[in-house]
CSV table of C-alpha atoms in Angstrom, one decimal:
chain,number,residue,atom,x,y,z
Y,1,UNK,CA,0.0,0.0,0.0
Y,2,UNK,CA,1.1,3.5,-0.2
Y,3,UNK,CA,2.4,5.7,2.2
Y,4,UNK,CA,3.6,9.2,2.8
Y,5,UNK,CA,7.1,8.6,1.6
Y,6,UNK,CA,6.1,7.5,-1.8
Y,7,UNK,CA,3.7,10.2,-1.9
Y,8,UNK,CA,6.6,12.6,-1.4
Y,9,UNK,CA,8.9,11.4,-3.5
Y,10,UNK,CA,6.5,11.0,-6.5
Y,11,UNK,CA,6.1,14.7,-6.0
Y,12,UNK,CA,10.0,15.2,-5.7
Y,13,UNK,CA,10.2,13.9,-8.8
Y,14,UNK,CA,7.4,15.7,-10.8
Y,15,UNK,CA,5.2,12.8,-11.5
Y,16,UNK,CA,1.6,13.7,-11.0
Y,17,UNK,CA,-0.1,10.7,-12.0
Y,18,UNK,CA,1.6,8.7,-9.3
Y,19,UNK,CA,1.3,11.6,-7.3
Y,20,UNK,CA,-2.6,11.3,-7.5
Y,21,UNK,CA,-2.7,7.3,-7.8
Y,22,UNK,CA,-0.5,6.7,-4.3
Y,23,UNK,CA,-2.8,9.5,-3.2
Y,24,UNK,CA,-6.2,7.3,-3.7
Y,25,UNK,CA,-4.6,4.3,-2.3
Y,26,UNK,CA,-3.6,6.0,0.6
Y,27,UNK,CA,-6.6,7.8,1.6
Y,28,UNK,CA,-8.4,4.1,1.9
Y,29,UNK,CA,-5.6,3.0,4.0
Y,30,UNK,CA,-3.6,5.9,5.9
Y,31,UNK,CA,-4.2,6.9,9.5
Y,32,UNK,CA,-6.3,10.2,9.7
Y,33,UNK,CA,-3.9,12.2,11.8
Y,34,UNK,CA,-1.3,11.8,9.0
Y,35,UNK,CA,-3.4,12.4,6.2
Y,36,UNK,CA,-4.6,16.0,8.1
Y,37,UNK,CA,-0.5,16.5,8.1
Y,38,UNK,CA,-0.5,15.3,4.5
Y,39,UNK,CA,-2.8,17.9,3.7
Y,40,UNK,CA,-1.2,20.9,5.2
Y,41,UNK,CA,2.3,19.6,3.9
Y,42,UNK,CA,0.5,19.9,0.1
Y,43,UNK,CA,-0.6,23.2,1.0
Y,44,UNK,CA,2.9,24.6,1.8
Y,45,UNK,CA,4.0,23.4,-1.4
Y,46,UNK,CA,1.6,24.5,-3.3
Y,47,UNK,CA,-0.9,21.6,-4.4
Y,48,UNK,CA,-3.9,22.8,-3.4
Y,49,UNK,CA,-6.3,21.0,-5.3
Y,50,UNK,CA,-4.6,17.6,-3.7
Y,51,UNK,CA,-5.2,19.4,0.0
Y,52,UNK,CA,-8.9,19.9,-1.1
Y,53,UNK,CA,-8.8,16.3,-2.0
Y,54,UNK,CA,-7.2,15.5,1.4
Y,55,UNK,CA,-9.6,17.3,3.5
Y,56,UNK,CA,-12.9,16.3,1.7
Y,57,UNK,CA,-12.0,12.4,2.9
Y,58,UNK,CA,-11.7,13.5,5.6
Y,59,UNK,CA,-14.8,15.3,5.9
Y,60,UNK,CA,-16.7,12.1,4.8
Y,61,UNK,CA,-15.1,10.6,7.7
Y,62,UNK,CA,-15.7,13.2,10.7
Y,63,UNK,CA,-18.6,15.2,8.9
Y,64,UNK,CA,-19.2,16.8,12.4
Y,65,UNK,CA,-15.6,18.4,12.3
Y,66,UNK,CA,-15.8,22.2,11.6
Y,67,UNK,CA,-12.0,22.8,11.2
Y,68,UNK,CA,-11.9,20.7,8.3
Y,69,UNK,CA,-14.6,22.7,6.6
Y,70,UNK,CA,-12.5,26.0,7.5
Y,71,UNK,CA,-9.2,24.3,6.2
Y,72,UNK,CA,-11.1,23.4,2.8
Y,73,UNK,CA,-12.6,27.0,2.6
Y,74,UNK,CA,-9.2,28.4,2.8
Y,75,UNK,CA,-7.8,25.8,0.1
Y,76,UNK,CA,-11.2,26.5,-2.0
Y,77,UNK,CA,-9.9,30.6,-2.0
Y,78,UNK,CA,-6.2,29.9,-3.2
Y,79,UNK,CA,-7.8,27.7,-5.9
Y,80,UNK,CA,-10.5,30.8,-7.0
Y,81,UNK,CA,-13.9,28.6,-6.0
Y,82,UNK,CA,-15.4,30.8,-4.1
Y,83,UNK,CA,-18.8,29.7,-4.5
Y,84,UNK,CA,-17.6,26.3,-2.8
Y,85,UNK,CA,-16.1,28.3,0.2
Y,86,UNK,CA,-18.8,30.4,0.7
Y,87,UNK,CA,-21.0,27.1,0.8
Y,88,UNK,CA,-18.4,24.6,3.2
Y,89,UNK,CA,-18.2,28.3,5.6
Y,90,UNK,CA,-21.8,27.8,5.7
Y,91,UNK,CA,-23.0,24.8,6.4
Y,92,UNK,CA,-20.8,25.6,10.1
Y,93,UNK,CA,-23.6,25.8,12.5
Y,94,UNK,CA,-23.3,29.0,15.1
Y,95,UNK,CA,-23.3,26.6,18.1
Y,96,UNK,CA,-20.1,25.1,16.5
Y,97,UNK,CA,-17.0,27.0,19.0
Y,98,UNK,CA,-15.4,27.3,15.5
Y,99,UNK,CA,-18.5,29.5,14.7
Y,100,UNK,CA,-16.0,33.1,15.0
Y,101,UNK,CA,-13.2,31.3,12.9
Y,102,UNK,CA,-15.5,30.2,10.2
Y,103,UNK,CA,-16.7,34.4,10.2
Y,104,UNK,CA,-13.0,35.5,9.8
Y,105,UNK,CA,-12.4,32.9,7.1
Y,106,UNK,CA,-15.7,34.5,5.4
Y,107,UNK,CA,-14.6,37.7,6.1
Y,108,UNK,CA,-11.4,37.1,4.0
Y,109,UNK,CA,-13.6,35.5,1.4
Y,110,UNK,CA,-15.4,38.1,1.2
Y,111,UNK,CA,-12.8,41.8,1.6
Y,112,UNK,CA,-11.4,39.3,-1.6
Y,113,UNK,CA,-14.4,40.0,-3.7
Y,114,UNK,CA,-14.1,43.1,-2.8
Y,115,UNK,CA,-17.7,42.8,-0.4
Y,116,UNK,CA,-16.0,44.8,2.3
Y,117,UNK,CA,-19.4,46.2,4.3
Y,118,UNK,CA,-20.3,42.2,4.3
Y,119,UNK,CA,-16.4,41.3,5.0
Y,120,UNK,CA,-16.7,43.7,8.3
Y,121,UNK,CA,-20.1,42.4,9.2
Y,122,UNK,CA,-19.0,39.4,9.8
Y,123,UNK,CA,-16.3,40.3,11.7
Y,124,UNK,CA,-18.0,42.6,13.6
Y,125,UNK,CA,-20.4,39.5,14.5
Y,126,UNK,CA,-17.1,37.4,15.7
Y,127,UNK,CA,-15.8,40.3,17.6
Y,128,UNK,CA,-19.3,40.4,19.9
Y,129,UNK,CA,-18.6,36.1,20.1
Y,130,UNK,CA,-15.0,36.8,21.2
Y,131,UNK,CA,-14.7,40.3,22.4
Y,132,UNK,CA,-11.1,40.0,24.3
Y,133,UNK,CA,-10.0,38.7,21.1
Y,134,UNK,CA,-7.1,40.9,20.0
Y,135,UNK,CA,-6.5,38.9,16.6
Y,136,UNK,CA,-10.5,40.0,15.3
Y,137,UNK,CA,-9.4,42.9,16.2
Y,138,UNK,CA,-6.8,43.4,14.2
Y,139,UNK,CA,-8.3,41.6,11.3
Y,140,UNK,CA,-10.6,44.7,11.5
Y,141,UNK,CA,-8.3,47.2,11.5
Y,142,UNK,CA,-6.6,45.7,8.5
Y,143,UNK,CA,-10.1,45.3,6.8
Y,144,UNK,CA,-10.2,49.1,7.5
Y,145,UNK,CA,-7.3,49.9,6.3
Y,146,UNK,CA,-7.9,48.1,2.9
Y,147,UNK,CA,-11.5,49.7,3.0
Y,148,UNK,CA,-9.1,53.7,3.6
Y,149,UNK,CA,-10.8,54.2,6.6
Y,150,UNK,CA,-7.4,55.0,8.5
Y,151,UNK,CA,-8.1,56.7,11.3
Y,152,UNK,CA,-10.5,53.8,12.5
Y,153,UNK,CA,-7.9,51.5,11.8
Y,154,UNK,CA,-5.2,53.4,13.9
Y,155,UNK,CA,-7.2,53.5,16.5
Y,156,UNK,CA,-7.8,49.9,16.9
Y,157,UNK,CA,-4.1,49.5,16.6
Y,158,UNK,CA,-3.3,52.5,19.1
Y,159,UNK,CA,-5.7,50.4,21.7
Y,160,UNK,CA,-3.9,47.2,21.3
Y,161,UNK,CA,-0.7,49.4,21.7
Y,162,UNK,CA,-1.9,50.6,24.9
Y,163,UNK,CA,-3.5,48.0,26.0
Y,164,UNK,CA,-0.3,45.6,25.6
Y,165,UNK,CA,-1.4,43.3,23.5
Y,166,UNK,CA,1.4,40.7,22.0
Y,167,UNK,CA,-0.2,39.2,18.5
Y,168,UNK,CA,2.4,37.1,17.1
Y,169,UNK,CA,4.2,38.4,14.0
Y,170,UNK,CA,2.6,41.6,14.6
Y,171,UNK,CA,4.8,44.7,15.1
Y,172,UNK,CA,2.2,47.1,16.7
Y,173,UNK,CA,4.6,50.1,15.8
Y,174,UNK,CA,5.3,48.9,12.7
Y,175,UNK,CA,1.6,48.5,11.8
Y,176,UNK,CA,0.7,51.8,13.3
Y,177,UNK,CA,3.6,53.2,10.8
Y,178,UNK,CA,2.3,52.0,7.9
Y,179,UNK,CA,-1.5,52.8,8.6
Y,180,UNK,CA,-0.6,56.8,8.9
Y,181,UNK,CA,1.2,56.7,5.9
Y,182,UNK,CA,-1.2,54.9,3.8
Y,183,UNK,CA,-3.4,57.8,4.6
Y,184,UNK,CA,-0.6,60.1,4.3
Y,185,UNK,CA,-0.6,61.2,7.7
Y,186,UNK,CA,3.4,60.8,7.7
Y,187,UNK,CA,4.0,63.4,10.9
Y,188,UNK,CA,2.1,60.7,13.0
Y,189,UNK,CA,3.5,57.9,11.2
Y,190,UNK,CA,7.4,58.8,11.8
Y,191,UNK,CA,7.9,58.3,16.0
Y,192,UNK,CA,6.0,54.8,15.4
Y,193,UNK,CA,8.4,54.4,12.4
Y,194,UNK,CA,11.1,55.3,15.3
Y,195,UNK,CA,9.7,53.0,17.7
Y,196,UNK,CA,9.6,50.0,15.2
Y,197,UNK,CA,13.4,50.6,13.6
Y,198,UNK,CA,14.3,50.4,17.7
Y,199,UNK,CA,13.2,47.1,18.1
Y,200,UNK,CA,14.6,45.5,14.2
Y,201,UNK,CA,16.1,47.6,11.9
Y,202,UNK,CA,14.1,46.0,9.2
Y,203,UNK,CA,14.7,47.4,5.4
Y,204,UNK,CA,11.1,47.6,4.2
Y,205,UNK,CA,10.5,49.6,7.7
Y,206,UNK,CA,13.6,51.8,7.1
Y,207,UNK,CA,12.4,52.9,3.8
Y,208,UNK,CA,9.1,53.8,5.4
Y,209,UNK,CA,10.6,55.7,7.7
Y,210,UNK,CA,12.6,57.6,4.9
Y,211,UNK,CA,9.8,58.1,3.0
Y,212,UNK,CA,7.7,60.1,5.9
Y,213,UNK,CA,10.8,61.8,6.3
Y,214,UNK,CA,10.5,63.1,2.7
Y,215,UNK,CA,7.0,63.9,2.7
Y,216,UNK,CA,7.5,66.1,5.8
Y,217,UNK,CA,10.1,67.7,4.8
Y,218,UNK,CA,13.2,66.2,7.1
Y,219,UNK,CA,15.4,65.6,4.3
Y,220,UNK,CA,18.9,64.9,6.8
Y,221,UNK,CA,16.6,62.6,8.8
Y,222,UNK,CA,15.7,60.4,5.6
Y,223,UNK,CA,19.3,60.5,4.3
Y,224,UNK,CA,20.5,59.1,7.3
Y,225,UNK,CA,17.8,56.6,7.1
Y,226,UNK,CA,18.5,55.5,3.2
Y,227,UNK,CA,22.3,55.4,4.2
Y,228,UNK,CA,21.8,53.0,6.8
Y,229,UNK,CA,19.8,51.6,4.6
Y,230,UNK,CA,22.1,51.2,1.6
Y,231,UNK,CA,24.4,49.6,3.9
Y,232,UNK,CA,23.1,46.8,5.4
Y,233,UNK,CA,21.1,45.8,1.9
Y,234,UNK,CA,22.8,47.0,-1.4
Y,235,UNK,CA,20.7,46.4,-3.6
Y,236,UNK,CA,17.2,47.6,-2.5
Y,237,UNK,CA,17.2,49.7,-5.3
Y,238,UNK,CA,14.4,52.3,-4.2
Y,239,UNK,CA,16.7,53.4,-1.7
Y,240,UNK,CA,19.3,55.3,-4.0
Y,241,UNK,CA,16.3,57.6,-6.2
Y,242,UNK,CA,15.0,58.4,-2.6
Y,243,UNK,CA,18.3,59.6,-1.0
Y,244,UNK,CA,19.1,61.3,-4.5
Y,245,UNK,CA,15.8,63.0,-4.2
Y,246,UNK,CA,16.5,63.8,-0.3
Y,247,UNK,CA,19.6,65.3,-1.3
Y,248,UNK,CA,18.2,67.5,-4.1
Y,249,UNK,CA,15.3,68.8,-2.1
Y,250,UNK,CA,18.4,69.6,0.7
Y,251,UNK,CA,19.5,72.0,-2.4
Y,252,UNK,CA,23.0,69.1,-2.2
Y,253,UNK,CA,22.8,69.0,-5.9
Y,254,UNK,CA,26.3,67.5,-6.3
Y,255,UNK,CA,25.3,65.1,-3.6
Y,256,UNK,CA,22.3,64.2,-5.4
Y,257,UNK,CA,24.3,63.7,-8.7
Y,258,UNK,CA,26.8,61.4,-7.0
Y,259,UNK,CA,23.6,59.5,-5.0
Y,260,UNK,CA,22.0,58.8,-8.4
Y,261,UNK,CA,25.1,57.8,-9.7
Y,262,UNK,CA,25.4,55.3,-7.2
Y,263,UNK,CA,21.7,53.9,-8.2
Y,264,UNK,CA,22.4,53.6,-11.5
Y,265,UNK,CA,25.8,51.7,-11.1
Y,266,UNK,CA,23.7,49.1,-9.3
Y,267,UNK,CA,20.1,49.3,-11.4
Y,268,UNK,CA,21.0,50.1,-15.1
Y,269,UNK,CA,17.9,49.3,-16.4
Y,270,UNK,CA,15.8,51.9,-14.2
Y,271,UNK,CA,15.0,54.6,-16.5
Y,272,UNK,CA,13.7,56.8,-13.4
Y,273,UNK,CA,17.4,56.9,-12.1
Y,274,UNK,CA,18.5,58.4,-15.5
Y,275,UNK,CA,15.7,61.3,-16.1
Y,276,UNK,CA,17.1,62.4,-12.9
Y,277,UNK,CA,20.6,61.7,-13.4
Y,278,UNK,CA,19.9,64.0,-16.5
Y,279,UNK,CA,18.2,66.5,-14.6
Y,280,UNK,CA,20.7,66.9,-12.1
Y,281,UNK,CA,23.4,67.1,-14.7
Y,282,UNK,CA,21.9,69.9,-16.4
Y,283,UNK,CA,21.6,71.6,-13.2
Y,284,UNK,CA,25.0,71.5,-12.4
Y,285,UNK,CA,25.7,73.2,-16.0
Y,286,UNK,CA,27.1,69.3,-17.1
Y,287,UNK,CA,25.0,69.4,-20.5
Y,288,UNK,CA,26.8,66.7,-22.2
Y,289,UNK,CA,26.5,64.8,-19.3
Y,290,UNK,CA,22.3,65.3,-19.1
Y,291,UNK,CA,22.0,65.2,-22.6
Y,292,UNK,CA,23.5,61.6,-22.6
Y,293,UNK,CA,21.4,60.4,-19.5
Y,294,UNK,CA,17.9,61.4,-20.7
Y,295,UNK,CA,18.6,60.0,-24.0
Y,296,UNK,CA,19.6,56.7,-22.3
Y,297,UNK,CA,16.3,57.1,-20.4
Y,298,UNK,CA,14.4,57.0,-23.8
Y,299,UNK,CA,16.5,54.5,-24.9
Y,300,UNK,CA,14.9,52.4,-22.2
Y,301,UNK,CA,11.3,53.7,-23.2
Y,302,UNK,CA,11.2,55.0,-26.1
Y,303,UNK,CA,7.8,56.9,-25.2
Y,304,UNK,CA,9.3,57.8,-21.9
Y,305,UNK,CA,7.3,61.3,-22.3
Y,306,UNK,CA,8.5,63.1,-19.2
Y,307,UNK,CA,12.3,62.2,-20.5
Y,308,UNK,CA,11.1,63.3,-23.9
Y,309,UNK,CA,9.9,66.3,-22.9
Y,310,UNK,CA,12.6,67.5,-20.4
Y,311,UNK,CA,15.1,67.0,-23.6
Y,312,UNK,CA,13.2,68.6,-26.0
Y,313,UNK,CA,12.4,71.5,-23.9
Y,314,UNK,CA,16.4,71.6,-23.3
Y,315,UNK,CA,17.2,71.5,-27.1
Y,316,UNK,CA,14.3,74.4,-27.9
Y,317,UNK,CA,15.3,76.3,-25.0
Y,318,UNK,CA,19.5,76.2,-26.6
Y,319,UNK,CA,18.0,76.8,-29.9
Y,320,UNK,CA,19.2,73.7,-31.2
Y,321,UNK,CA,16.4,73.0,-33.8
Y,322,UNK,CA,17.2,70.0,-35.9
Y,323,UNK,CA,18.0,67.9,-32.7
Y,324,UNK,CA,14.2,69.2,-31.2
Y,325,UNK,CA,12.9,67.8,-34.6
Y,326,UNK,CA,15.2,64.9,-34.9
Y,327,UNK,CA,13.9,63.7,-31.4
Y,328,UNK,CA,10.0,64.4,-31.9
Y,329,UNK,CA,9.8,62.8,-35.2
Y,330,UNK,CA,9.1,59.2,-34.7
Y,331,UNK,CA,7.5,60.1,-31.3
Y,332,UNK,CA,4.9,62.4,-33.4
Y,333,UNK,CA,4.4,59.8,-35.9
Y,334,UNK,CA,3.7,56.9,-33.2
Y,335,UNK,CA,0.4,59.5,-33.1
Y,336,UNK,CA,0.3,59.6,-29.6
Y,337,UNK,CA,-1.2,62.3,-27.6
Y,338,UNK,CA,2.0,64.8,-27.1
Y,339,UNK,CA,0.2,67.8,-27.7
Y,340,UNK,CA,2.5,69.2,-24.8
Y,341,UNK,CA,5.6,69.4,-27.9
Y,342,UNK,CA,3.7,71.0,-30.4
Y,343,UNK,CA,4.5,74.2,-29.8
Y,344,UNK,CA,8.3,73.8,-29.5
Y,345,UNK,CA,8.0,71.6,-32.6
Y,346,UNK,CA,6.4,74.4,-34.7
Y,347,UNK,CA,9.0,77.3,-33.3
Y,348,UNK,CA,11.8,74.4,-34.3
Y,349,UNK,CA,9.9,74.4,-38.0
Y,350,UNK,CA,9.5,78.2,-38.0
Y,351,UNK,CA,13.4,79.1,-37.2
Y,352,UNK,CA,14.5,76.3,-39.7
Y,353,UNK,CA,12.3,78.2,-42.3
Y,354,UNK,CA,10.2,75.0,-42.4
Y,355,UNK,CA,6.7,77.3,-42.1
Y,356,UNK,CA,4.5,74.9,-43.7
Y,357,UNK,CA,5.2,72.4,-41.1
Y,358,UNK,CA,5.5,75.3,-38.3
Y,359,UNK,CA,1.7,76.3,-39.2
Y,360,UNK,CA,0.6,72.9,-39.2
Y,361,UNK,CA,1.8,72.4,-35.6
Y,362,UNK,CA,1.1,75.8,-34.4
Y,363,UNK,CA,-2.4,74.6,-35.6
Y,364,UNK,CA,-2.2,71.4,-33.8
Y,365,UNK,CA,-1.2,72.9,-30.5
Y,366,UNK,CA,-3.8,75.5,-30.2
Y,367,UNK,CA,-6.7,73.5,-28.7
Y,368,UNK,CA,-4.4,72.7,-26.0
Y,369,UNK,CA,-2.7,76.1,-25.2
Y,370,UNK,CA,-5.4,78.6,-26.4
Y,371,UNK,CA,-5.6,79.8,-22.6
Y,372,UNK,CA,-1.7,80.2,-22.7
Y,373,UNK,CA,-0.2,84.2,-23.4
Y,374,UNK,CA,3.2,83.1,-23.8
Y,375,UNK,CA,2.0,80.3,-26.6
Y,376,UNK,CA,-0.5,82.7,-28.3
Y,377,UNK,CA,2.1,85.7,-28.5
Y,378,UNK,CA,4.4,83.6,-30.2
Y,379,UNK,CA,1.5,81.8,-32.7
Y,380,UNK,CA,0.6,85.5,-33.5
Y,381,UNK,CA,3.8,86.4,-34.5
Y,382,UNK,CA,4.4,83.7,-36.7
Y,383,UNK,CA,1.0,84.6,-38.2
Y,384,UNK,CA,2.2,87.8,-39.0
Y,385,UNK,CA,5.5,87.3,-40.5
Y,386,UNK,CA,3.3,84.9,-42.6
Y,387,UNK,CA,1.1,87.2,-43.5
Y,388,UNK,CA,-2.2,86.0,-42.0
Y,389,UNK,CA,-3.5,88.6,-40.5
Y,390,UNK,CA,-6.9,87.9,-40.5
Y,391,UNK,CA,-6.4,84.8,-38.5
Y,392,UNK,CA,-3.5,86.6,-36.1
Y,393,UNK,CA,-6.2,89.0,-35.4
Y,394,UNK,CA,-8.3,86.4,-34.1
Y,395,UNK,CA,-5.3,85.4,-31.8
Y,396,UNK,CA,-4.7,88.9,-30.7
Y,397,UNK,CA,-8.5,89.0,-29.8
Y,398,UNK,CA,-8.2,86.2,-27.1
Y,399,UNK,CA,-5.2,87.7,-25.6
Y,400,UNK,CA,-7.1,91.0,-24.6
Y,401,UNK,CA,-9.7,88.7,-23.3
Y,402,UNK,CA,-6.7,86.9,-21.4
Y,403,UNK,CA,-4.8,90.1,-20.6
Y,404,UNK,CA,-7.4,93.1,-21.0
Y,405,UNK,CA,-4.5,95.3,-18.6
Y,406,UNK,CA,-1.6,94.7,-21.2
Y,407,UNK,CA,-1.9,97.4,-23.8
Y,408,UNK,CA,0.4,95.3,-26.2
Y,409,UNK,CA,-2.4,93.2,-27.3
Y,410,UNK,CA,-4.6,96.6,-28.2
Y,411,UNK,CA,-1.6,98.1,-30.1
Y,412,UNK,CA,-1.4,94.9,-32.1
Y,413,UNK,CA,-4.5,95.4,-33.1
Y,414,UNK,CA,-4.6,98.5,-34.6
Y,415,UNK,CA,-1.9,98.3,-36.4
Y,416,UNK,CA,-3.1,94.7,-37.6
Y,417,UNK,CA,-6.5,96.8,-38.6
């Protein structure tokens, strides 16, 4: 007969069909305690329809035995039947004592389907079973948390805080932490942060703590963080474009340079690290330099658009035409929505003398910039070096009705009329 060795091994070794046929043999023959370890051990590995298999012979034999409808529930999730979990959850009776887990397990069931006034009912009933409960409890604050009621969730954490509460796993801080800054509340998040990085310095935890640090401003406090950081884990690569960032917003542009530097040495393929690289660069009056990182950036993604831009707007801003229309051409032609280069694109056409193709896109970017001065000024110009007056009269027209306290615009047009 078969046993639990050749039932490992088969699986060892990949083969399914022996894997299922030593598992029918055994299931007439193997002792029920081992089969119920048998049935956890598949779903560690992964095999969770052969778990369900497990656990429904065993149901046949102890029908009476709620944990095993709980256990199939929870296999019948990770295998997406959800109809069959809902129906094993109910068929536990409320006098069973595993009536509270059996609401948890439906509560899961149902914050999955994304059922999260039916998820906290149901937790809410297992809280009134089992009130001194602290794990329901914080099964509700997660529930609230993924429902962005954050305050309410804090506050259930803050109680089992006060209150002492060990839940194992569980870093109350840590939790706490995280709650405040998925609702961006990152000054209350940080002394928990504290608190947490005092017990394990954690890296995920770290970088939270950096990242409240950011947001509110305390740009030394998250470098110290993301250096410590960087040390004991290389290679967590968020790390580096935060501390570069830290350092830029500390007005340490050289120190930013050399921090992005840093991150790109160990993530080459992050175009992020290079728009900012490039950025920097051109900062620090290092064109060549910025020039070559954003145009690695698009080589990454060649419809990298805020790399796109930024390098455009450098080249029109230096005058340097062709490379502005060398760049935007096969991005214009993909036909994407990059209204945001047109009008760079037609002043490249106009002062290349190209003024068929300058119209065209001064054309083109007018739905999106006809509330812009500095755009319509420069359209209205064109139009009267071209000779279209009629239509640069209608342009001077919605610039006194942008600016009616510039007398420019009224001058323009009476010497237009």
């Amino acid at each position: 007969m078969a046993n639990l060795k050749d039932i490992q091994k088969a699986v060892e070794q990949g083969d399914m069909d022996s894997v299922h046929s030593l598992l029918d043999q055994y299931l007439l023959s193997g002792d029920p305690d081992e089969q119920y370890g048998l049935s956890e051990w598949f779903a560690e590995i992964g095999f969770v329809e052969e778990a369900i298999k497990v656990l429904e012979h065993l149901q046949y034999i102890f029908p009476e035995e709620g944990q095993l409808a709980i256990d199939k529930a929870n296999m019948l999730i990770e295998a997406d039947r959800e109809d069959e979990a809902l129906n094993a959850l109910m068929e536990i009776s409320k006098d069973d004592e595993l009536y509270p887990q059996a609401l948890v397990t439906l509560a899961d069931l149902f914050q999955l389907q994304g059922l999260l006034e039916a998820a906290e009912s149901r937790l809410n009933e297992a809280i009134e079973l089992l009130p001194e409960e602290p794990l329901l409890m914080q099964a509700k604050a997660e529930l609230l948390l993924d429902s962005g009621r954050y305050l309410e969730s804090a506050k259930i954490y803050q109680d089992l805080k006060e209150q002492g509460v060990a839940i194992e796993g569980v870093n109350l801080s840590e939790r706490l932490a995280e709650v405040y800054s998925a609702g961006a509340a990152y000054e209350e998040a940080l002394p928990y942060y504290n608190e947490a990085l005092d017990d394990l310095k954690q890296p995920d935890v770290m970088f939270g703590a950096a990242f409240a640090a950011f947001q509110t401003r305390q740009y030394e406090m998250a470098v110290r963080w993301l250096e410590e950081l960087i040390e004991i884990d290389p290679d967590y690569f968020s790390a580096y474009f935060l501390r570069a960032q830290s350092l830029n917003m500390a007005e340490d542009y050289k120190g930013a340079y050399k921090a992005i530097q840093e991150g790109i040495a160990r993530n080459e393929y992050e175009k992020e690290l290079y728009l900012f690289a490039g950025k920097l660069a051109l900062k620090l009056g290092n064109k060549e330099a910025g020039v070559d990182y954003l145009r690695q950036a698009i080589a990454l993604d060649p419809e990298y658009m805020e790399a796109i831009y930024t390098l455009v707007s450098y080249f029109h801003a230096e005058e340097m035409d062709e490379e502005v229309l060398e760049l935007t051409e096969t991005v214009v032609a993909n036909e994407d929505d990059w209204a945001g280069l047109y009008p760079m694109i037609a002043e490249s056409y106009a002062r290349t003398e190209q003024f068929v193709q300058a119209a065209a896109y001064f054309d083109k970017a007018y739905p999106a910039f006809s509330e812009d001065p500095a755009f319509l000024e420069n359209y209205a110009r064109f139009l009267l070096e071209e000779g279209k007056r009629e239509r640069a009269l209608e342009i001077i027209k919605k610039l006194q009705s942008l600016q009616p306290n510039n007398p420019e615009w009224f001058d323009w047009q009476q010497s237009v009329e």
